[in-house]
Amino acid sequence: SVGHDNNPPPYTQLAEHVLLAQQCQCRFQLSLTLLLTPDYPIPITILGKQTEQKKETMKIMVAIKRVVDYAVKIRSGVETQNVKMSMNPFCEIALEEALRIKEAGMASEVVAVTMGLKQCVDTLRTGLAMGADRGIHVETSGPLYPLSVAKLLRALVEVEKPGLLILGKQAIDDDCNQTGQMVAGLLNWPQGTFASKVVLDKEKQIVTVDREVDGGLETLCLDMPAVITTDLRLNQPRYATLPNIMKAKSKAIKKFTPEDLNVEIKSDIEEVQVTEPPKRKAGVILSSVDELIDKLKNEAHLCADQAVASKE
Amino acid sequence: MASVAALRALRKRISPSFTSRIIASTSNSRSISTLVLAEHQGGAIKPQSVSAVKAAKSLSNDNPISLLLAGSGSALHEAAANAASCDPSVSEVLVADSDEFSHPLAEPWAKLIHLVQQKGGYSHVITASGSFGKNILPRAAALLDVSPITDVIEISDPHLFVRPIYAGNALCTVRYTGAGPCLLTVRSTSFPVPPILADSKSNEAPITQVDLSTFGEDSVGKSRYVKHTSQDTERPDLGNARVVVSGGRALKSAENFKMIEKLAEKLGAAVGATRAAVDAGYVPNDLQVGQTGKIVAPELYMAFGVSGAIQHLAGMRDSKVIVAVNKDAEAPIFQVADYGLVGDIFEVIPELLEKLPENK
């Protein structure tokens, strides 16, 4: 892959594993690592530190959300107890993009942030295991709407001063598609929503974004700092490897409360009820194409000529 | 006078939170007036924006509707004239003519909504929930410090809305309780407009220019439009088509997907696709139907080689008639299909092509 050249050399990575294995007093871990990576040269100074310091200091902040797993069939009233929870798929893509930018040497640090109940820390750990450098958790209770999330994010941006804020385009639970646009508005930063390609120009401090819009693609050029929200086709998120999951346990997660950030959590919208959508009536299984054409003509009152006629 | 004094005395005694609730409820009952942010192209307003006007009409009977159009050049003024007669209930067309609006960049457009809203004091701001509206409206909402409501499918009363959540597997009724304007994006398939509009030339709304002298410059230039790449197609627009023919992974190649296109041509239909088909490169991504793609509700939706994942169903479950053709009798698509045919699409589609009556 393109970003690979800028990765630390493999032995450093391996050294970290060795260190980790030593810390864990787990020789099995070490042998597993060596077994899985036979191509790596045998390290001579395995605990040698990487001395080269990168000059790049841009931070990327990524917002991630814990949601009901995408493959779960939602039961009535939206049962969230004892249901598999995961990182919102669009957030995984956002984090992956941030990691790729860092691996290409364009950023120094990726900070993953999340808001919500204390269980959200699990999702944050997943993000750290994917490769985020550290995490921030703003612990809240009760429902959190995009306006509040955007205000919390603005406050965190003011603390961390990232050059890019990357979010998913929507959460698959509330399907709002608002937070990124709102935080951009609050910060008065330019926004590149529904991104399917992101190209950073470090020198000029601009980012070029291809956006998935109705009827095609649109390319925008944004001055940094900027907010980007990711579409599905931006990238293919990586899996967290076992060593990285282990390593993530020792990464720092900073806790904030909304009060720390001077944000008042209030809402101007209120959920009245959640209902099941109307059920479709049972359909019929046909046996032949002729029958299908007949049904379309006679029962659905639709056929080719009619559709064509109405088009004209 | 006495009552005012009594009210004042009462206000002093009651708690501040109670007062704010009174203020909120008075603002809820104030008269309704709507600003509809319209999209236009080639000198006409887009059908989705006409749907947004229809949604605005359903807020209340007595609802002056202002249409806001922005852009530059003659196409804008042509579109404004078109907008003025698009629906008899449009009471005013506002036109913002500036080079800053020649492309739909969120930064200037959100500021424009903010400006026009502050001047007009509208109770509601509505736009269709396409990529244009979803990009701009939440940003405008943040500037106005209000929560927007996305993808409204039903308006129960001026502050009570129904919207789908969890990929359409649940419907959520939300009440807007804020004192500020209520910002909505509406799903255009839920507010359909008759294809041919009544001749309403006699009822043309006045066109007013928006005064942009107070329009700040500070967000301008932070984002620049580079280009737009689109697929030229003569088929009807996916979002508004009466018939949609869609294909999934089972088509196996871009070459085979041409069968779907041929069938669509024969039916005068738009072509849709599943995420799998898009990811595999059979078709461009703007044809994706589903939770994250387009939401369609045509009269007839024909799914070929589509398994029926939750995320795909989210985009087409409101179609009037659903036809599914799939080799796998257990495919979830058959649970929503009105007419199912278990069979090989590579046999069924050619047969359909052959047996369907000739186009024209």
XYZ file of C-alpha atoms in Angstrom:
672
model
C 0.000 0.000 0.000
C 0.982 3.600 -0.555
C 1.122 4.623 3.061
C 3.389 1.764 3.986
C 6.649 3.504 3.101
C 6.108 5.947 5.874
C 5.428 3.346 8.502
C 8.079 2.856 11.111
C 10.400 0.072 9.983
C 9.074 -3.370 10.890
C 11.674 -4.061 13.534
C 10.460 -1.133 15.597
C 7.015 -2.561 15.454
C 8.387 -5.930 16.381
C 10.431 -4.418 19.183
C 7.262 -3.033 20.583
C 5.724 -6.453 20.500
C 8.743 -7.893 22.241
C 8.512 -5.198 24.835
C 4.846 -5.873 25.220
C 5.437 -9.578 25.484
C 8.079 -8.973 28.148
C 5.770 -6.705 30.023
C 3.095 -9.289 29.914
C 5.638 -12.005 30.742
C 4.151 -13.868 27.896
C 6.566 -15.752 25.713
C 3.745 -17.242 23.767
C 2.859 -13.767 22.570
C 6.402 -13.254 21.265
C 6.559 -16.544 19.449
C 3.134 -15.883 18.003
C 4.311 -12.562 16.691
C 7.387 -14.110 15.107
C 5.320 -16.881 13.683
C 2.856 -14.512 12.120
C 5.523 -12.293 10.656
C 8.151 -14.617 9.182
C 9.292 -11.974 6.697
C 10.548 -9.612 9.360
C 14.336 -9.540 9.725
C 15.537 -10.902 13.037
C 16.089 -7.802 15.120
C 19.565 -7.244 16.508
C 18.831 -4.496 18.968
C 15.316 -5.343 19.719
C 14.829 -2.740 22.366
C 16.498 0.032 20.379
C 14.431 3.203 20.432
C 13.396 5.051 17.376
C 15.305 8.304 17.588
C 14.076 10.060 14.492
C 11.526 12.686 15.447
C 8.870 13.743 13.010
C 8.513 17.474 12.500
C 4.872 17.254 11.586
C 2.688 18.332 14.452
C -0.799 18.326 13.020
C -3.334 16.495 15.100
C -6.386 14.819 13.675
C -9.428 14.420 15.852
C -11.906 11.672 15.061
C -15.332 11.425 16.631
C -16.669 7.919 17.128
C -20.031 6.643 18.312
C -21.144 3.430 19.958
C -24.264 2.086 18.259
C -26.261 -1.127 17.942
C -24.306 -3.354 15.578
C -25.306 -2.824 11.950
C -26.237 -6.463 11.418
C -28.646 -6.611 14.358
C -32.304 -6.693 13.455
C -33.949 -4.009 15.559
C -36.753 -5.229 17.786
C -39.820 -3.212 18.666
C -39.217 -0.157 20.786
C -35.541 -0.398 19.883
C -34.247 -2.775 22.507
C -30.682 -1.800 23.375
C -30.220 -4.127 26.350
C -28.285 -7.309 25.639
C -27.799 -6.324 22.038
C -24.423 -6.351 20.343
C -22.978 -2.854 20.244
C -20.203 -1.777 17.911
C -18.472 1.251 16.537
C -20.648 3.052 14.003
C -19.404 1.845 10.576
C -18.958 5.397 9.277
C -16.829 6.227 12.329
C -14.554 3.270 11.548
C -14.039 4.746 8.107
C -13.308 8.160 9.620
C -10.722 6.668 11.949
C -9.145 4.632 9.163
C -8.759 7.754 7.051
C -7.111 9.627 9.922
C -4.706 6.728 10.470
C -3.818 6.649 6.783
C -3.090 10.373 6.790
C -0.848 9.880 9.802
C 0.887 6.899 8.211
C 1.543 9.011 5.122
C 3.503 11.371 7.377
C 0.973 14.192 7.165
C -0.094 14.168 10.797
C 1.556 13.462 14.104
C -1.284 12.230 16.210
C -4.771 10.795 15.948
C -7.070 11.510 18.855
C -10.293 9.521 19.063
C -13.134 11.080 20.997
C -16.506 9.785 22.071
C -19.466 11.042 24.064
C -22.006 9.128 26.035
C -22.446 6.504 28.739
C -19.449 4.918 30.415
C -19.726 1.830 28.158
C -18.577 4.033 25.284
C -15.050 3.493 26.588
C -15.187 0.014 25.022
C -15.747 1.580 21.628
C -12.946 4.023 22.282
C -10.630 1.075 23.088
C -11.563 -0.441 19.733
C -10.495 2.825 18.140
C -7.211 2.776 20.054
C -6.679 -0.827 18.974
C -7.149 0.215 15.347
C -4.322 2.679 15.899
C -5.536 5.930 17.421
C -2.881 7.381 19.721
C -5.110 8.349 22.587
C -8.730 8.756 23.496
C -11.050 11.277 25.060
C -14.333 10.289 26.639
C -16.925 12.851 27.574
C -19.161 10.990 29.958
C -22.811 11.912 29.817
C -26.045 10.263 30.813
C -29.309 10.290 28.965
C -30.020 11.091 25.363
C -27.509 13.186 23.478
C -28.638 14.935 20.313
C -26.316 16.148 17.544
C -26.482 19.785 18.682
C -25.023 18.857 22.080
C -22.454 16.533 20.521
C -21.411 19.338 18.162
C -21.016 21.732 21.105
C -18.955 19.204 23.047
C -16.814 18.616 19.973
C -16.296 22.334 19.509
C -15.108 22.569 23.115
C -12.713 19.646 22.595
C -11.410 21.195 19.389
C -10.618 24.318 21.351
C -8.657 22.226 23.853
C -6.824 20.001 21.365
C -6.542 22.337 18.367
C -6.574 19.679 15.639
C -5.994 20.566 11.985
C -8.708 18.193 10.850
C -11.832 16.888 12.475
C -13.114 13.739 10.807
C -16.514 12.189 11.516
C -18.758 9.625 9.905
C -21.474 11.075 7.710
C -24.210 9.594 9.874
C -24.785 7.281 12.800
C -26.727 4.184 11.792
C -28.986 4.386 14.857
C -30.478 7.880 14.701
C -29.655 8.323 10.979
C -29.391 12.077 11.582
C -26.491 13.081 9.330
C -26.029 16.386 11.191
C -23.150 16.413 13.668
C -20.276 17.142 11.279
C -22.101 19.969 9.554
C -23.144 21.450 12.894
C -19.701 21.417 14.460
C -18.279 22.965 11.285
C -20.884 25.708 11.570
C -20.122 26.300 15.244
C -16.379 26.486 14.561
C -16.835 28.463 11.344
C -14.641 25.882 9.637
C -15.229 24.726 6.060
C -16.867 21.333 5.659
C -16.348 18.463 3.254
C -19.288 16.137 3.801
C -19.914 12.653 2.336
C -16.250 12.341 1.359
C -15.183 9.491 -0.883
C -11.639 10.788 -1.396
C -9.461 13.044 0.727
C -6.166 14.504 -0.474
C -4.132 16.617 1.902
C -1.671 19.280 0.804
C 0.482 19.959 3.837
C 2.414 22.843 2.280
C -0.597 24.837 1.226
C -2.676 23.751 4.236
C -5.557 22.719 2.046
C -7.505 19.532 1.685
C -9.237 18.407 -1.498
C -12.360 16.344 -0.966
C -14.410 14.358 -3.459
C -17.990 14.303 -2.241
C -20.716 11.835 -3.087
C -23.647 13.981 -4.115
C -26.931 13.270 -5.879
C -26.104 12.724 -9.510
C -22.376 12.154 -9.224
C -19.263 13.409 -7.498
C -18.290 16.910 -6.518
C -14.770 18.071 -5.746
C -14.136 20.824 -3.216
C -10.987 22.420 -1.935
C -11.025 23.410 1.750
C -8.685 25.569 3.792
C -7.501 23.846 6.929
C -8.553 23.471 9.659
C -11.590 21.734 8.258
C -14.307 19.231 9.094
C -14.703 16.113 6.957
C -17.496 13.546 7.139
C -16.922 10.169 5.547
C -18.990 8.188 3.113
C -18.844 4.406 2.810
C -16.550 4.390 -0.170
C -13.729 6.435 1.342
C -11.735 3.397 2.458
C -11.804 -0.113 3.863
C -11.233 0.043 7.626
C -8.563 -2.235 9.076
C -9.117 -4.860 11.717
C -7.471 -4.431 15.072
C -4.807 -7.117 15.501
C -4.337 -8.983 18.762
C -1.065 -7.217 19.626
C -2.697 -3.874 18.926
C -5.669 -4.778 21.088
C -3.183 -5.555 23.890
C -1.333 -2.322 23.276
C -4.567 -0.314 23.299
C -5.107 -1.257 26.931
C -2.203 0.916 27.965
C -3.110 3.915 25.837
C -4.406 6.968 27.638
C -8.067 7.857 27.785
C -8.809 11.268 29.166
C -12.147 11.826 30.856
C -14.180 14.969 30.654
C -17.621 15.901 31.828
C -19.800 18.399 29.954
C -19.283 20.762 32.913
C -15.495 20.597 32.458
C -16.046 21.759 28.909
C -18.611 24.382 29.859
C -21.297 22.815 27.732
C -24.823 22.627 29.001
C -26.601 19.492 27.811
C -30.136 20.498 27.018
C -32.349 19.670 24.156
C -34.951 21.410 22.115
C -36.264 18.148 20.730
C -37.984 15.402 22.589
C -38.659 11.839 21.551
C -42.381 11.195 21.935
C -42.573 7.584 20.840
C -40.890 4.918 18.803
C -43.085 2.609 16.789
C -42.665 -0.192 14.327
C -43.064 0.723 10.697
C -46.202 -0.600 9.005
C -45.803 -4.205 7.946
C -46.085 -5.048 4.280
C -48.729 -7.582 3.420
C -47.455 -11.008 2.556
C -46.458 -11.420 -1.043
C -46.877 -14.323 -3.418
C -44.279 -16.502 -5.035
C -44.836 -16.858 -8.751
C -43.803 -19.770 -10.887
C -42.929 -18.241 -14.223
C -41.984 -15.081 -16.057
C -45.328 -15.157 -17.886
C -47.120 -15.106 -14.584
C -44.987 -12.191 -13.461
C -45.819 -10.172 -16.580
C -49.464 -11.026 -16.134
C -49.453 -9.903 -12.482
C -47.747 -6.655 -13.354
C -50.290 -5.937 -16.054
C -53.444 -6.982 -14.287
C -52.935 -6.762 -10.554
C -50.316 -4.083 -10.141
C -51.849 -2.217 -13.088
C -48.443 -1.575 -14.435
C -46.816 -2.641 -17.573
C -44.238 -1.388 -19.953
C -46.465 0.697 -22.223
C -48.088 2.427 -19.278
C -44.789 3.283 -17.668
C -43.478 4.565 -20.953
C -46.643 6.523 -21.659
C -46.551 8.236 -18.260
C -42.953 9.183 -18.813
C -43.832 11.107 -21.916
C -53.684 47.307 31.706
C -54.672 45.606 34.901
C -54.114 42.223 33.374
C -50.640 43.212 32.200
C -49.784 44.348 35.697
C -51.172 41.139 37.127
C -49.137 39.115 34.658
C -46.027 41.038 35.561
C -46.649 40.401 39.242
C -47.246 36.748 38.490
C -44.022 36.497 36.517
C -42.091 37.861 39.451
C -43.426 35.144 41.697
C -43.070 32.140 39.479
C -39.811 30.340 38.894
C -37.660 31.271 35.914
C -37.990 27.805 34.398
C -41.763 28.169 34.426
C -41.476 31.516 32.674
C -39.290 30.068 29.988
C -41.828 27.339 29.472
C -44.542 29.966 28.993
C -42.377 31.721 26.445
C -41.706 28.453 24.677
C -45.373 27.583 24.500
C -46.343 31.015 23.194
C -43.739 30.700 20.502
C -45.159 27.302 19.638
C -48.592 28.747 19.111
C -47.443 31.758 17.151
C -48.381 31.939 13.532
C -46.690 29.612 11.110
C -44.587 30.913 8.276
C -42.217 28.802 6.285
C -39.053 29.342 4.360
C -38.390 26.647 1.794
C -34.846 26.402 0.543
C -35.179 25.379 -3.086
C -32.725 23.725 -5.410
C -32.770 24.679 -9.025
C -31.166 23.447 -12.179
C -31.364 24.614 -15.750
C -33.817 27.409 -14.986
C -36.372 25.296 -13.119
C -36.794 24.291 -9.527
C -36.151 20.632 -8.832
C -39.067 18.257 -8.163
C -37.717 17.526 -4.649
C -38.102 21.209 -3.806
C -41.722 21.119 -4.946
C -42.171 18.212 -2.515
C -40.695 20.415 0.199
C -43.349 23.029 -0.630
C -45.982 20.311 -0.278
C -44.564 19.431 3.146
C -44.642 23.110 4.098
C -48.310 23.276 3.112
C -49.118 20.420 5.471
C -47.850 22.412 8.473
C -51.030 24.456 8.684
C -53.753 25.820 6.452
C -52.713 29.369 6.989
C -49.039 29.238 6.192
C -47.355 31.827 4.030
C -44.586 30.010 2.184
C -41.490 31.827 0.998
C -39.210 30.092 -1.445
C -35.534 30.941 -1.232
C -33.399 30.534 -4.330
C -29.763 31.416 -4.555
C -27.320 31.388 -7.392
C -26.148 33.732 -10.052
C -26.894 34.669 -13.614
C -29.890 34.302 -15.853
C -30.600 30.675 -14.901
C -31.380 31.874 -11.385
C -33.929 34.418 -12.573
C -35.506 31.937 -14.912
C -35.759 29.488 -12.005
C -37.250 32.207 -9.803
C -39.985 32.831 -12.353
C -40.598 29.100 -12.477
C -40.679 28.904 -8.680
C -43.173 31.774 -8.467
C -45.759 29.691 -10.274
C -44.833 26.222 -9.058
C -47.554 26.120 -6.431
C -50.416 28.524 -5.645
C -49.526 28.492 -1.967
C -46.127 30.079 -2.539
C -46.564 33.651 -1.338
C -43.120 35.007 -2.094
C -39.926 34.074 -3.885
C -36.693 35.372 -2.423
C -33.717 35.532 -4.704
C -30.120 35.824 -3.555
C -28.005 36.684 -6.551
C -24.279 36.515 -5.961
C -21.285 34.649 -7.337
C -20.857 33.133 -3.889
C -23.930 31.019 -4.521
C -23.052 29.801 -7.994
C -22.167 26.454 -6.405
C -23.930 24.877 -3.441
C -21.145 25.412 -0.881
C -22.407 24.904 2.651
C -20.533 27.858 4.156
C -22.163 30.775 2.284
C -25.516 29.006 1.931
C -25.860 28.294 5.649
C -25.053 31.920 6.332
C -27.664 32.974 3.817
C -30.336 30.909 5.582
C -29.247 32.476 8.853
C -29.514 35.969 7.380
C -32.884 35.433 5.705
C -34.275 33.694 8.806
C -33.208 36.567 11.066
C -34.929 39.061 8.794
C -38.064 37.059 8.110
C -38.589 35.424 11.511
C -39.942 32.223 9.962
C -41.263 29.534 12.245
C -40.048 26.764 9.942
C -37.259 26.301 7.438
C -37.672 23.296 5.164
C -35.621 21.698 2.449
C -35.687 18.357 0.676
C -33.388 15.792 2.211
C -31.054 15.209 -0.688
C -27.312 15.673 -0.501
C -27.835 19.426 -0.978
C -30.196 19.867 1.981
C -28.355 17.464 4.263
C -25.131 19.334 3.669
C -26.463 22.813 4.307
C -29.394 22.706 6.727
C -27.618 21.278 9.820
C -24.916 23.908 9.454
C -27.567 26.633 9.316
C -29.218 25.065 12.376
C -25.967 25.290 14.326
C -25.679 28.981 13.414
C -29.221 29.467 14.729
C -28.506 27.278 17.796
C -31.410 24.910 17.129
C -31.686 21.156 16.561
C -32.583 20.278 12.997
C -34.781 17.288 12.213
C -33.650 15.109 9.324
C -35.657 13.062 6.849
C -39.161 13.857 8.081
C -41.741 11.516 6.542
C -44.855 12.830 8.281
C -45.913 16.131 9.795
C -48.456 15.509 12.563
C -48.673 19.080 13.764
C -46.417 22.107 13.332
C -44.066 20.781 16.020
C -44.584 17.039 15.843
C -42.791 15.020 13.207
C -42.238 11.394 12.306
C -38.880 10.229 11.016
C -37.369 6.807 10.424
C -34.462 5.602 12.564
C -32.367 2.419 12.522
C -32.440 2.170 8.737
C -36.206 2.527 8.673
C -36.780 -0.345 11.115
C -38.411 2.012 13.591
C -40.346 5.232 13.290
C -39.602 7.931 15.802
C -42.029 10.722 16.629
C -40.172 13.826 17.765
C -41.499 17.043 19.190
C -39.659 20.267 18.609
C -39.781 22.244 21.849
C -37.292 24.983 21.083
C -38.123 28.642 20.881
C -36.183 29.186 17.684
C -37.198 28.259 14.171
C -37.811 24.607 13.420
C -35.447 23.337 10.704
C -36.482 20.268 8.767
C -35.295 18.214 5.870
C -38.156 16.237 4.374
C -38.097 12.980 2.469
C -39.530 13.920 -0.898
C -40.975 10.459 -1.573
C -43.224 10.970 1.463
C -44.630 14.224 0.096
C -45.304 13.345 -3.516
C -46.540 15.989 -5.899
C -48.728 15.221 -8.893
C -46.502 14.919 -11.969
C -48.352 17.625 -13.873
C -48.969 20.751 -11.861
C -52.155 22.739 -12.270
C -51.787 25.769 -14.444
C -51.317 28.472 -11.872
C -49.912 31.262 -13.976
C -52.679 33.514 -12.690
C -51.342 33.071 -9.198
C -47.770 34.146 -9.553
C -45.942 35.046 -6.373
C -43.909 38.245 -6.204
C -40.129 37.912 -6.558
C -37.960 39.857 -4.130
C -34.208 40.255 -4.073
C -32.490 39.394 -0.802
C -30.502 42.330 0.533
C -26.997 40.929 0.828
C -25.353 44.133 2.079
C -25.017 42.663 5.569
C -23.775 39.319 4.275
C -20.441 38.792 6.004
C -17.352 37.861 4.061
C -15.665 35.787 6.726
C -16.724 32.353 5.542
C -16.123 33.084 1.921
C -13.044 31.567 0.384
C -12.573 28.881 3.037
C -13.942 26.386 0.577
C -13.773 26.438 -3.169
C -15.695 24.509 -5.761
C -13.444 22.529 -8.082
C -15.641 20.368 -10.266
C -18.642 18.121 -10.594
C -18.484 14.779 -12.329
C -21.751 13.224 -13.332
C -22.941 10.323 -15.372
C -24.928 11.478 -18.326
C -27.997 9.381 -18.660
C -31.272 9.702 -20.449
C -33.071 7.531 -17.963
C -35.355 9.182 -15.399
C -33.858 10.420 -12.159
C -33.622 7.619 -9.593
C -35.191 9.651 -6.791
C -38.339 10.496 -8.764
C -38.804 7.571 -11.129
C -42.112 5.701 -11.163
C -40.371 2.438 -11.906
C -36.960 1.376 -10.612
C -35.088 -1.715 -11.756
C -32.187 -2.612 -9.523
C -29.474 -5.196 -9.466
C -27.210 -6.682 -6.861
C -24.048 -8.679 -6.504
C -25.547 -11.620 -8.392
C -25.115 -9.756 -11.666
C -21.431 -10.679 -11.301
C -20.026 -8.022 -13.660
C -20.495 -4.571 -15.097
C -21.062 -6.265 -18.438
C -23.967 -8.301 -17.072
C -25.384 -5.220 -15.378
C -26.175 -3.930 -18.869
C -29.102 -6.393 -18.867
C -30.596 -4.396 -15.983
C -30.061 -1.214 -17.975
C -31.745 -2.715 -21.025
C -34.706 -3.797 -18.956
C -34.923 -0.350 -17.401
C -34.920 1.214 -20.846
C -37.755 -1.026 -21.906
C -39.794 -0.062 -18.847
C -38.886 3.606 -18.916
C -37.403 2.986 -15.487
C -34.465 4.287 -13.499
C -31.620 1.953 -12.581
C -30.724 1.292 -8.962
C -28.121 -0.897 -7.329
C -27.120 -2.414 -4.030
C -23.962 -1.468 -2.190
C -22.377 -4.756 -3.241
C -22.926 -3.937 -6.913
C -21.524 -0.446 -6.459
C -18.506 -1.596 -4.464
C -17.746 -4.235 -7.062
C -17.657 -1.452 -9.645
C -20.630 -2.581 -11.739
C -22.246 0.867 -11.556
C -21.410 4.333 -10.190
C -22.214 4.963 -6.557
C -24.930 7.546 -7.137
C -27.178 4.654 -8.142
C -26.975 3.041 -4.709
C -30.355 2.537 -3.072
C -30.419 2.179 0.690
C -29.837 3.657 4.108
C -26.751 5.465 2.917
C -27.701 5.883 -0.701
C -30.914 7.092 -2.277
C -34.308 6.524 -0.723
C -36.825 5.644 -3.393
C -40.540 4.902 -3.280
C -41.579 4.202 -6.864
C -44.784 2.536 -7.968
C -42.825 -0.500 -9.019
C -39.462 -1.643 -7.676
C -37.909 -4.660 -9.342
C -34.976 -6.243 -7.554
C -32.827 -8.706 -9.462
C -30.213 -10.701 -7.601
C -30.676 -8.559 -4.503
C -30.573 -10.429 -1.194
C -32.388 -7.727 0.751
C -30.012 -6.601 3.493
C -31.492 -4.287 6.150
C -29.512 -1.390 4.709
C -30.895 -1.915 1.213
C -34.481 -2.405 2.370
C -34.219 0.957 4.137
C -34.050 2.607 0.755
C -36.943 0.917 -1.037
C -39.389 -0.589 1.449
C -41.957 2.138 0.807
C -42.266 1.243 -2.859
C -45.874 0.483 -3.825
C -45.194 -2.832 -5.532
C -41.995 -4.782 -5.010
C -40.945 -7.573 -7.336
C -37.991 -9.768 -6.441
C -36.167 -12.285 -8.562
C -33.557 -14.347 -6.767
C -32.098 -17.832 -6.955
C -32.186 -18.171 -3.190
C -35.726 -18.825 -1.949
C -34.604 -17.871 1.576
C -33.377 -14.402 0.597
C -34.845 -11.748 2.931
C -35.985 -9.701 -0.087
C -38.872 -12.171 -0.483
C -40.253 -11.066 2.898
C -41.021 -7.625 1.529
C -41.743 -8.558 -2.084
C -45.328 -8.516 -3.349
C -44.336 -10.783 -6.196
C -41.410 -13.110 -5.926
C -39.882 -15.352 -8.498
C -37.325 -17.919 -7.450
C -35.040 -18.389 -10.393
C -31.818 -17.586 -12.123
C -31.695 -13.922 -13.120
C -29.625 -14.854 -16.152
C -32.637 -16.759 -17.447
C -35.400 -14.542 -16.121
C -34.116 -11.166 -17.350
C -33.628 -12.250 -20.989
C -37.061 -13.839 -20.917
C -38.573 -10.636 -19.541
C -36.773 -8.622 -22.179
C -38.203 -10.836 -24.824
C -41.758 -11.031 -23.531
C -42.381 -7.519 -22.330
C -44.282 -5.470 -24.881
C -42.124 -3.397 -27.161
C -41.252 0.131 -26.142
C -43.286 2.500 -28.383
